XYZ file of C-alpha atoms in Angstrom:
736
model
C 76.066 68.678 129.691
C 79.787 69.381 130.068
C 81.245 72.583 128.655
C 78.428 73.206 126.199
C 79.334 74.939 122.943
C 76.499 76.957 121.417
C 76.836 77.172 117.632
C 74.969 80.237 116.372
C 73.864 80.273 112.747
C 71.517 82.896 111.245
C 69.926 81.884 107.931
C 67.811 83.362 105.168
C 66.713 80.761 102.621
C 69.676 78.990 100.899
C 68.516 75.819 102.663
C 70.859 73.523 100.707
C 73.894 75.372 102.079
C 72.406 75.336 105.579
C 71.788 71.587 105.518
C 75.330 70.889 104.318
C 76.660 73.088 107.120
C 74.517 71.461 109.820
C 75.302 67.989 108.500
C 79.045 68.654 108.719
C 78.575 69.888 112.300
C 76.543 66.755 113.150
C 79.235 64.428 111.823
C 82.299 66.180 113.260
C 81.303 67.784 116.570
C 80.412 66.777 120.118
C 78.955 68.572 123.179
C 77.182 71.244 121.176
C 73.818 72.788 120.520
C 72.918 74.682 117.362
C 71.029 77.918 117.909
C 69.440 78.435 114.533
C 68.030 81.903 113.875
C 65.778 81.838 110.848
C 65.687 85.392 109.519
C 62.312 85.371 107.761
C 63.008 82.575 105.264
C 60.241 81.214 103.059
C 58.260 78.496 104.846
C 59.313 75.765 102.414
C 63.001 76.564 102.932
C 62.658 76.657 106.717
C 60.689 73.394 106.859
C 63.250 71.592 104.753
C 66.041 72.501 107.201
C 63.871 71.655 110.218
C 63.046 68.241 108.782
C 66.725 67.453 108.341
C 67.560 68.455 111.922
C 64.673 66.489 113.418
C 65.235 63.330 111.387
C 68.926 63.279 112.297
C 68.450 64.069 115.986
C 70.617 67.175 115.781
C 70.501 69.164 119.058
C 69.137 72.601 118.206
C 66.849 75.475 119.110
C 65.056 77.595 116.533
C 64.559 81.323 116.923
C 62.053 82.374 114.293
C 62.007 85.953 112.969
C 59.121 87.106 110.803
C 61.437 89.342 108.764
C 65.114 89.528 107.910
C 66.757 91.477 110.751
C 70.229 91.208 109.222
C 73.234 89.233 110.419
C 74.142 91.411 113.415
C 70.740 91.492 115.177
C 70.078 87.829 114.458
C 73.486 86.815 115.793
C 72.890 88.832 118.935
C 69.627 86.945 119.476
C 71.606 83.727 119.334
C 74.387 84.996 121.603
C 71.861 86.105 124.250
C 70.196 82.695 124.173
C 73.586 80.956 124.423
C 74.395 82.941 127.562
C 71.009 81.993 129.047
C 71.816 78.319 128.394
C 75.151 78.704 130.231
C 77.268 77.901 127.176
C 80.992 78.080 127.925
C 81.884 78.669 124.276
C 79.905 80.681 121.722
C 80.672 79.707 118.148
C 79.548 81.956 115.295
C 79.164 79.773 112.210
C 77.897 80.974 108.832
C 75.482 78.645 107.089
C 77.696 78.552 103.973
C 80.568 76.792 105.787
C 81.518 73.141 106.219
C 83.566 71.827 109.148
C 85.672 68.686 109.542
C 86.799 66.135 112.102
C 87.918 67.593 115.420
C 87.523 71.218 114.362
C 85.764 72.471 117.489
C 87.728 70.360 119.984
C 90.909 71.827 118.590
C 89.658 75.434 118.760
C 88.589 74.844 122.372
C 92.104 73.527 123.149
C 93.537 76.766 121.771
C 91.058 78.849 123.774
C 92.043 77.033 126.967
C 95.808 77.196 126.305
C 96.011 80.687 127.835
C 93.525 82.465 130.118
C 93.887 85.603 127.996
C 92.860 83.889 124.739
C 89.378 85.228 124.032
C 88.680 84.400 120.382
C 89.874 81.627 118.075
C 89.462 81.276 114.325
C 90.389 78.710 111.642
C 91.984 79.120 108.242
C 89.739 78.801 105.215
C 89.469 78.068 101.506
C 90.485 80.565 98.781
C 88.282 83.679 98.935
C 88.570 87.400 99.730
C 89.118 86.769 103.446
C 92.630 87.390 104.770
C 92.261 84.003 106.525
C 92.139 82.131 103.210
C 95.063 79.789 102.584
C 96.197 81.734 99.516
C 96.222 85.113 101.259
C 97.903 83.740 104.383
C 100.619 82.038 102.368
C 101.388 85.208 100.413
C 101.202 87.778 103.193
C 102.097 86.195 106.539
C 105.461 84.629 107.294
C 104.002 82.153 109.788
C 101.862 80.627 107.038
C 104.334 80.702 104.129
C 104.717 76.905 104.315
C 100.999 76.145 103.895
C 100.480 73.462 101.232
C 98.649 74.387 98.043
C 94.870 74.044 98.220
C 93.665 71.616 95.517
C 89.908 72.073 95.865
C 89.364 69.073 98.114
C 88.450 70.646 101.468
C 88.117 67.484 103.560
C 91.440 66.133 102.324
C 93.089 69.525 102.912
C 91.648 69.664 106.427
C 93.228 66.321 107.292
C 96.517 67.347 105.660
C 96.995 70.465 107.778
C 95.647 68.715 110.871
C 98.407 66.115 110.549
C 101.107 68.572 109.507
C 100.501 71.393 112.013
C 98.936 69.568 114.961
C 99.060 71.951 117.919
C 100.280 74.986 115.921
C 98.761 78.382 116.647
C 99.473 81.920 115.500
C 98.443 84.986 117.453
C 96.578 87.483 115.307
C 97.383 91.150 115.816
C 94.434 92.044 113.610
C 90.814 90.998 113.568
C 89.427 87.588 112.598
C 86.352 87.122 110.438
C 83.172 85.729 111.990
C 82.326 83.184 109.264
C 83.596 80.686 111.865
C 84.820 81.936 115.226
C 84.889 80.706 118.803
C 84.307 83.281 121.558
C 84.705 82.505 125.256
C 81.692 83.364 127.404
C 84.028 85.478 129.611
C 84.583 87.798 126.645
C 80.844 88.218 126.082
C 80.309 88.871 129.785
C 82.989 91.581 129.620
C 82.267 93.402 126.353
C 78.734 92.321 125.421
C 77.292 91.434 122.037
C 77.894 92.611 118.469
C 77.428 96.335 117.870
C 74.186 96.903 115.962
C 75.417 100.207 114.534
C 76.845 98.085 111.701
C 73.386 97.373 110.281
C 72.886 94.121 108.449
C 76.575 93.223 108.663
C 80.194 93.887 107.648
C 82.629 95.470 110.091
C 80.814 94.101 113.129
C 83.430 91.334 113.502
C 86.328 93.812 113.173
C 84.704 96.056 115.761
C 84.099 93.180 118.180
C 87.691 91.911 117.918
C 89.096 95.388 118.549
C 86.798 95.817 121.547
C 88.133 92.505 122.887
C 91.767 93.468 122.270
C 91.226 96.780 124.055
C 90.224 94.756 127.118
C 93.401 92.686 126.881
C 92.050 89.547 125.200
C 94.251 87.679 122.720
C 93.043 86.421 119.337
C 94.502 83.228 117.868
C 94.322 81.364 114.571
C 94.504 77.584 114.818
C 96.872 76.651 111.994
C 95.677 73.041 112.128
C 91.951 73.819 111.707
C 90.451 74.290 108.248
C 86.845 75.356 107.606
C 85.474 75.541 104.072
C 83.609 78.764 103.276
C 81.361 79.668 100.332
C 82.071 83.359 100.803
C 79.041 85.697 101.382
C 76.466 83.338 99.881
C 73.477 84.873 101.677
C 74.551 88.474 101.160
C 75.091 87.855 97.442
C 71.573 86.482 97.131
C 70.098 89.630 98.701
C 72.375 92.497 97.623
C 74.135 93.530 94.423
C 77.941 93.686 94.213
C 77.812 97.507 94.354
C 75.560 97.446 97.416
C 77.894 95.025 99.191
C 80.896 97.177 98.295
C 79.125 100.267 99.613
C 78.250 98.583 102.920
C 81.795 97.258 103.283
C 83.291 100.687 102.731
C 80.850 102.537 104.963
C 81.213 100.116 107.856
C 84.988 100.037 107.469
C 84.941 103.820 107.885
C 82.819 103.392 110.989
C 85.032 100.993 112.868
C 88.270 102.713 111.828
C 86.908 106.051 113.045
C 85.518 104.489 116.218
C 88.842 102.825 117.050
C 91.195 105.348 115.464
C 93.380 105.812 118.541
C 93.775 102.063 119.126
C 94.527 101.263 115.483
C 97.045 104.042 115.106
C 98.886 103.103 118.271
C 99.669 99.689 116.877
C 103.423 99.125 116.891
C 105.623 96.084 116.558
C 108.439 94.859 118.754
C 111.636 94.723 116.727
C 114.029 92.208 118.310
C 117.319 93.779 119.360
C 116.349 97.325 118.357
C 117.602 100.102 120.653
C 115.919 103.356 119.639
C 118.369 105.363 121.746
C 121.435 103.991 119.978
C 120.308 102.979 116.480
C 118.818 104.677 113.444
C 115.872 102.629 112.168
C 115.685 102.509 108.357
C 112.852 100.949 106.367
C 113.712 100.063 102.785
C 110.974 99.818 100.151
C 112.053 97.157 97.670
C 110.427 97.109 94.251
C 110.566 93.307 94.192
C 110.410 90.297 96.469
C 112.848 88.466 94.215
C 116.573 88.759 93.546
C 116.571 88.732 89.772
C 118.545 91.934 89.273
C 121.362 94.081 90.576
C 119.059 96.426 92.504
C 117.965 93.693 94.905
C 121.524 92.389 95.380
C 122.786 95.897 96.038
C 120.021 96.427 98.588
C 121.071 93.305 100.495
C 124.699 94.471 100.466
C 123.605 97.878 101.744
C 121.679 96.215 104.577
C 124.820 94.249 105.486
C 126.941 97.399 105.445
C 124.514 99.483 107.494
C 123.904 96.698 110.018
C 127.664 96.490 110.565
C 127.555 100.250 111.302
C 124.861 99.748 113.980
C 121.865 100.842 111.890
C 118.675 98.813 112.321
C 117.305 97.802 108.910
C 113.787 96.686 108.016
C 112.290 96.013 104.577
C 108.887 96.200 102.908
C 108.504 93.950 99.860
C 105.482 93.773 97.499
C 105.431 89.984 97.095
C 107.047 86.789 98.260
C 110.243 85.509 96.634
C 113.952 84.782 97.102
C 114.388 88.117 98.898
C 112.604 86.633 101.925
C 115.124 83.815 102.164
C 118.010 86.295 102.186
C 116.369 88.578 104.736
C 115.681 85.624 107.036
C 119.347 84.606 106.844
C 120.295 88.075 108.072
C 117.615 88.183 110.763
C 116.214 91.296 109.051
C 112.616 92.177 109.906
C 110.409 92.510 106.815
C 106.760 92.812 105.885
C 104.923 91.866 102.696
C 102.684 94.781 101.714
C 101.338 94.469 98.151
C 101.977 97.590 96.102
C 102.395 98.362 92.442
C 104.978 100.246 90.439
C 104.039 103.662 89.082
C 104.628 102.358 85.566
C 102.034 101.280 83.006
C 102.022 98.957 80.028
C 100.776 101.634 77.652
C 99.634 105.257 77.687
C 95.962 104.272 77.689
C 96.374 102.729 81.143
C 97.501 105.987 82.774
C 93.988 107.296 83.399
C 92.898 104.212 85.344
C 95.935 103.543 87.472
C 95.575 106.175 90.201
C 93.228 104.161 92.433
C 95.640 101.214 92.398
C 98.446 103.565 93.360
C 96.385 104.945 96.237
C 95.775 101.358 97.377
C 99.553 100.875 97.212
C 100.034 103.993 99.303
C 97.616 102.645 101.923
C 99.364 99.264 102.156
C 102.830 100.771 102.464
C 101.585 103.417 104.897
C 100.098 100.791 107.226
C 103.402 98.888 107.357
C 105.439 102.059 107.872
C 103.070 103.227 110.592
C 103.576 99.913 112.366
C 107.375 99.890 111.993
C 107.740 103.637 112.735
C 111.182 104.118 111.133
C 113.451 107.125 111.432
C 114.048 107.129 107.656
C 112.161 105.688 104.664
C 114.405 104.565 101.788
C 112.979 103.768 98.311
C 115.429 101.425 96.624
C 114.579 102.126 92.968
C 112.825 104.732 90.848
C 109.897 102.476 89.841
C 108.037 102.758 93.174
C 106.557 105.930 94.623
C 104.370 104.704 97.513
C 107.222 105.033 100.016
C 107.766 108.657 99.071
C 104.120 109.601 99.638
C 103.716 107.539 102.807
C 106.817 109.105 104.339
C 105.399 112.571 103.663
C 102.174 111.733 105.466
C 104.110 110.288 108.383
C 106.492 113.237 108.452
C 109.531 110.981 107.975
C 112.682 111.794 105.978
C 112.690 110.061 102.610
C 115.717 108.989 100.586
C 115.214 107.908 96.988
C 117.934 105.703 95.470
C 117.782 105.911 91.669
C 119.400 102.851 90.140
C 118.120 103.036 86.552
C 117.298 105.440 83.759
C 113.881 103.807 83.448
C 112.899 104.736 79.925
C 116.323 104.386 78.261
C 117.502 101.126 79.787
C 114.366 99.121 80.590
C 111.860 100.745 78.233
C 109.518 101.548 81.139
C 106.451 103.704 80.644
C 105.772 105.808 83.746
C 102.530 107.608 84.574
C 104.420 110.888 84.074
C 106.751 111.913 81.277
C 110.400 112.074 82.315
C 110.749 115.800 83.181
C 107.638 115.683 85.371
C 108.743 112.410 86.985
C 112.174 113.861 87.794
C 110.570 116.893 89.457
C 108.221 114.604 91.389
C 111.199 112.652 92.748
C 112.897 115.865 93.815
C 109.761 117.236 95.497
C 109.239 114.031 97.448
C 112.792 113.339 98.595
C 115.041 114.759 101.267
C 118.043 113.212 99.500
C 118.474 111.519 96.121
C 121.229 108.958 95.553
C 122.351 107.846 92.085
C 124.424 104.785 91.240
C 126.469 106.435 88.468
C 127.378 109.797 86.965
C 125.417 108.877 83.859
C 122.158 108.448 85.779
C 122.789 111.559 87.876
C 123.375 113.695 84.787
C 120.235 112.303 83.183
C 118.109 113.495 86.114
C 119.959 116.589 87.236
C 119.547 118.244 83.846
C 115.919 118.682 84.971
C 116.146 119.060 88.748
C 119.600 120.392 89.587
C 122.028 118.674 91.924
C 120.953 119.986 95.352
C 120.759 117.183 97.958
C 121.976 114.604 95.449
C 124.914 112.210 95.664
C 126.540 109.330 93.808
C 127.118 106.077 95.660
C 128.461 103.371 93.377
C 127.441 99.918 94.504
C 129.645 97.826 96.729
C 130.131 94.665 94.684
C 131.660 91.741 96.590
C 133.796 89.248 94.707
C 131.648 86.371 93.398
C 132.050 83.199 95.463
C 132.005 79.850 93.703
C 130.148 76.895 95.114
C 131.877 73.935 96.710
C 131.316 71.882 93.583
C 132.117 73.839 90.459
C 129.879 72.806 87.602
C 131.271 73.184 84.093
C 128.797 75.232 82.092
C 130.614 75.444 78.760
C 130.743 72.426 76.455
C 134.370 72.377 75.300
C 137.583 72.968 77.225
C 139.317 74.148 74.043
C 136.860 76.975 73.200
C 137.165 80.701 73.923
C 134.411 81.230 76.478
C 132.196 84.320 76.699
C 129.284 85.066 78.999
C 126.607 87.746 79.169
C 124.513 87.879 82.345
C 121.188 89.625 82.845
C 117.532 89.508 81.881
C 117.360 88.642 78.201
C 115.478 91.587 76.758
C 116.026 94.023 73.926
C 117.491 96.764 76.115
C 120.245 94.405 77.295
C 121.409 93.904 73.697
C 122.278 90.193 73.859
C 121.647 89.892 70.142
C 124.824 91.898 69.471
C 126.824 89.190 71.239
C 125.023 86.372 69.406
C 125.587 87.970 65.988
C 129.255 88.625 66.783
C 129.653 85.003 67.883
C 128.125 83.825 64.606
C 130.574 85.991 62.672
C 133.567 84.617 64.603
C 132.501 81.036 63.901
C 132.285 81.777 60.178
C 135.881 83.002 60.381
C 136.929 79.690 61.916
C 137.214 80.604 65.605
C 136.167 78.098 68.266
C 134.036 80.231 70.569
C 131.179 79.628 72.971
C 128.676 82.137 74.332
C 126.353 81.605 77.288
C 123.334 83.822 77.899
C 122.362 83.642 81.586
C 119.114 85.201 82.781
C 115.348 85.081 82.582
C 114.105 85.376 79.011
C 111.661 87.973 77.672
C 109.588 85.857 75.304
C 109.559 87.898 72.091
C 113.229 88.892 72.192
C 114.276 85.412 73.295
C 112.436 83.851 70.377
C 114.146 86.239 67.969
C 117.558 85.131 69.255
C 116.544 81.453 69.291
C 115.481 81.645 65.643
C 118.864 83.101 64.683
C 120.671 80.334 66.586
C 118.558 77.691 64.857
C 118.911 79.163 61.368
C 122.709 79.440 61.695
C 123.352 76.085 63.391
C 124.813 77.689 66.514
C 123.386 75.324 69.141
C 126.842 74.017 70.044
C 128.171 77.547 70.355
C 125.399 79.690 71.864
C 123.205 78.516 74.719
C 120.560 79.913 77.062
C 121.272 78.978 80.665
C 118.168 80.528 82.272
C 118.239 82.324 85.603
C 121.407 81.490 87.568
C 121.163 82.255 91.282
C 124.930 82.137 91.834
C 126.808 83.300 88.741
C 130.278 82.895 90.290
C 130.987 79.531 88.621
C 129.995 80.885 85.215
C 132.154 84.002 85.620
C 135.118 81.928 86.813
C 134.929 79.595 83.820
C 134.518 82.394 81.232
C 137.445 84.074 79.479
C 135.528 87.277 78.730
C 132.504 89.127 80.062
C 130.195 91.021 77.703
C 127.899 93.927 78.588
C 125.870 94.836 75.499
C 123.170 96.992 77.114
C 122.083 100.013 75.130
C 121.981 102.120 78.299
C 123.203 100.393 81.457
C 122.675 102.542 84.537
C 125.566 101.083 86.520
C 126.943 97.777 85.275
C 127.155 95.535 88.320
C 127.876 92.450 86.226
C 130.872 94.203 84.660
C 132.331 94.794 88.136
C 131.705 91.155 89.090
C 133.754 90.049 86.057
C 136.517 92.478 87.030
C 136.620 91.106 90.581
C 137.174 87.668 89.060
C 140.097 89.106 87.007
C 138.194 88.881 83.737
C 138.318 91.524 80.998
C 135.139 93.256 79.828
C 133.841 94.370 76.477
C 130.920 96.719 76.915
C 128.968 99.458 75.201
C 130.267 103.013 75.226
C 127.065 104.328 76.831
C 125.615 104.922 80.312
C 127.298 103.542 83.391
C 129.290 100.929 81.475
C 131.414 103.646 79.876
C 132.410 104.766 83.385
C 133.655 101.289 84.285
C 135.620 100.161 81.245
C 138.923 101.884 80.500
C 139.578 101.367 76.800
C 142.551 99.069 76.314
C 143.234 98.880 80.077
C 140.615 96.640 81.696
C 138.577 96.010 78.558
C 137.174 97.526 75.385
C 134.129 99.610 74.438
C 132.002 99.433 71.316
C 128.965 101.282 69.962
C 125.646 99.510 70.685
C 124.421 97.658 67.609
C 127.810 97.775 65.861
C 128.324 94.016 65.688
C 131.406 94.263 63.465
C 133.155 96.529 65.992
C 132.279 94.130 68.825
C 133.573 91.156 66.830
C 136.906 92.873 66.118
C 137.372 93.773 69.812
C 136.754 90.131 70.775
C 139.337 89.006 68.186
C 142.026 91.132 69.844
C 141.666 89.021 72.981
C 141.194 85.765 71.064
C 144.604 86.278 69.512
C 146.403 87.594 72.616
C 146.097 85.481 75.772
C 148.554 87.716 77.623
C 146.251 90.682 77.004
C 143.438 88.792 78.708
C 145.528 88.311 81.835
C 146.818 91.890 81.782
C 143.327 93.391 81.440
C 141.937 91.028 84.068
C 144.485 92.195 86.626
C 143.836 95.855 85.785
C 140.112 95.295 86.183
C 140.618 93.672 89.587
C 142.651 96.663 90.826
C 140.056 99.117 89.472
C 137.120 97.289 91.068
C 138.783 96.931 94.473
C 139.637 100.625 94.541
C 136.261 101.986 93.456
C 133.543 99.624 94.697
C 134.266 99.110 98.367
C 131.836 98.864 101.256
C 133.131 102.134 102.673
C 132.419 104.061 99.466
C 128.936 102.536 99.270
C 127.431 101.719 102.670
C 129.723 104.163 104.473
C 128.693 107.053 102.245
C 124.985 106.209 102.438
C 125.232 105.907 106.235
C 126.373 109.525 106.403
C 123.509 110.636 104.126
C 120.980 108.846 106.353
C 122.436 110.493 109.464
C 122.200 113.901 107.794
C 118.568 113.287 106.809
C 117.728 112.467 110.440
C 119.563 115.522 111.739
C 117.886 117.826 109.216
C 114.493 116.437 110.198
C 115.238 116.974 113.887
C 116.184 120.600 113.244
C 112.986 121.161 111.251
C 110.898 119.736 114.090
C 112.588 122.054 116.581
C 111.651 125.053 114.454
C 108.036 123.876 114.348
C 106.313 121.997 111.540
C 103.037 123.253 110.095
C 101.465 119.786 110.286
C 98.108 120.704 108.808
C 99.832 122.328 105.840
C 101.936 119.187 105.434
C 98.728 117.142 105.249
C 97.323 119.373 102.547
C 100.528 119.400 100.534
C 100.611 115.618 100.688
C 96.994 115.429 99.578
C 97.823 117.607 96.613
C 100.650 115.281 95.667
C 98.325 112.290 95.945
C 95.647 113.731 93.713
C 98.164 114.527 91.021
C 97.910 110.817 90.308
C 94.294 111.378 89.336
C 92.967 112.754 86.081
C 89.870 114.003 87.928
C 90.150 117.788 87.609
C 87.132 118.416 89.845
C 88.783 116.389 92.569
C 91.944 118.483 92.225
C 89.873 121.647 92.426
C 88.146 120.494 95.624
C 91.475 119.740 97.307
C 93.071 122.992 96.201
C 90.118 124.987 97.544
C 90.419 123.560 101.052
C 91.811 125.824 103.744
C 92.733 125.289 107.380
C 89.339 126.423 108.653
C 87.656 123.730 106.608
C 90.109 121.149 107.940
C 89.347 122.267 111.488
C 85.637 122.050 110.739
C 86.076 118.481 109.500
C 88.072 117.481 112.557
C 85.354 118.683 114.954
C 82.338 117.767 112.869
C 79.614 115.683 114.484
C 78.865 114.301 111.023
C 80.982 111.145 111.112
C 81.716 111.051 107.373
C 83.301 114.495 107.495
C 85.226 113.630 110.636
C 86.282 110.408 108.996
C 87.769 112.225 106.012
C 89.902 114.169 108.459
C 91.120 110.881 109.945
C 92.164 109.670 106.508
C 93.809 112.959 105.672
C 95.751 112.864 108.890
C 96.676 109.202 108.989
C 96.998 108.409 105.325
C 94.779 105.342 105.518
C 92.969 104.394 102.330
C 90.720 107.410 101.838
C 89.799 106.454 98.297
C 87.656 103.424 99.085
C 84.912 105.092 97.138
C 85.555 106.623 93.743
C 87.867 109.428 94.933
C 86.341 112.212 92.867
C 82.766 111.307 93.742
C 83.577 110.789 97.405
C 85.368 114.094 97.892
C 82.928 116.155 95.833
C 80.055 114.737 97.858
C 81.421 115.478 101.320
C 84.009 118.239 101.203
C 81.423 120.929 100.421
C 79.236 120.163 103.433
């Protein structure tokens, strides 16, 4: 038999799944032999499967165990038999999978494409596995174009087979063994699965790492799809808590066992010269570009890149930000993390474990990138600050919002405590306006703080300008930004209604995503006052340049705007501004020079200021020109990117000087741990951490008891140490 493939499948009851699996193999595979290891199934179940195989002339051997030995030992029985048979390829196939036309031929092609390819895996249906189509599409750039899975596995298999024929992606991490091809050369070199992992979980991760240590490559075949009913057998034997416990324990095992290999993982950044460039990793609070913070980040990346900095970005989700980063050739990673805000106060007690998960995800990406400086782009994310502490990297925190006052955010800490937290976890703090700086510095002082007003480039219209207003004769006003209560759009709508009653021909456009409750309130007013021809929602506008160019007047009605980027964009288009006399807007608008100010909520005052311009076209032109001069003078690239570049250089130099004087690394670990547990309401956990001393840390590092030694690894490397309930986990082991 030429190039025999031995397909190894352990089973325990669940005969219907097994038959479906074997039937799919029978229909879609050639040159194979199934090595079926029955792990102590009931006789009726076993006989039913055997009957199917015999009646359909399926090539197989049965290894019969009297009791359930678990996945690892049973698989090893099959692997040993496969080697005795001289199989060239060993395929581990769970009995709750289904395969489709050409699946194995294609994986063999991948295995033979390079002598160093040792293992090959497919992609799979939506489940917890990182190889599922949903997870791959969200978290891995190479798979972002995967079509949506519509619950028809055979159809989906053919779709990706046709679309990606011949496409492969090298995996820098492990593949799961629900369906995996292993070359016999790999088995000859590194042996079988490690039985220290008990009944299962972690054995596949361990095996892949052992293979990578020996120089073998691991590939995913993008054009091979295998359906998987995730953990069917395990779920029929063990409870959810038992499975979670085994997962966590075995994950500890293989991470401890391969700590040095895992923590030496680095990436190659194209064009990066560590001797000539400062490497900065930005933590963006969003993968989209719906607000000024994201736009300002992209402009900062442009400015720093032009100054020979090397910029990388971590984003929490996929979105328009990816498209912009790809245009720039900027390296980025998607690492899911959450904001340190909550919907209501009752959520604060339960959020700390999610934040620790966020810390782990960001830490892993930062560890891989290994930047010189970590830069958190807004105040709503704290994972970058903690991860940089663990890594011993300088951290810069750019505060671009008030938080509570402008966006109505509810943080896990009250404002004074949050401000102190930001100070404690930052080497430098940058604010985008005097108003925001004063808000914070009243609590933390001004040491190591700076103001860097955003560089706002002039809006560029598209090639085809689309008219957005309805009438050429009207006086045209626009307000741009997320439509929510804090942005105050209702002031503009009410003022517009008042002007119409006085006989003025005015139009108002509201551009931005709509917060449902506030949007409905405005819509009802428009409906009740017959303003549909005068006030319109435009939705999110990716390029607002055409709207700004067509408008006569820009409005900024926010109750507390931190900076006022939109106001500057109107100025750069030579348009006057009417804004609120609060926050950053009050720093931008010079009363009677480049616009007017009014008190938030004072609709009558706003209406009267608009009327001044309605009745004086020359004033519009005069204010527009003054605004253009003001914006060009104050919001340049040099005053933004240039200033921040100097702050980054200083942070690196300060860190270098600290290292020369000697860093108490163990103390740094403990201080970081204390910061982490402040997220928890578990007072006993806090007490355990605070009672630790260096001798106990040393004892943990050298302990022969792997769980204690493992805690040290997590303390040192910042990997997710809270896989168990943090309080329970630490109380159980730190007193040993």
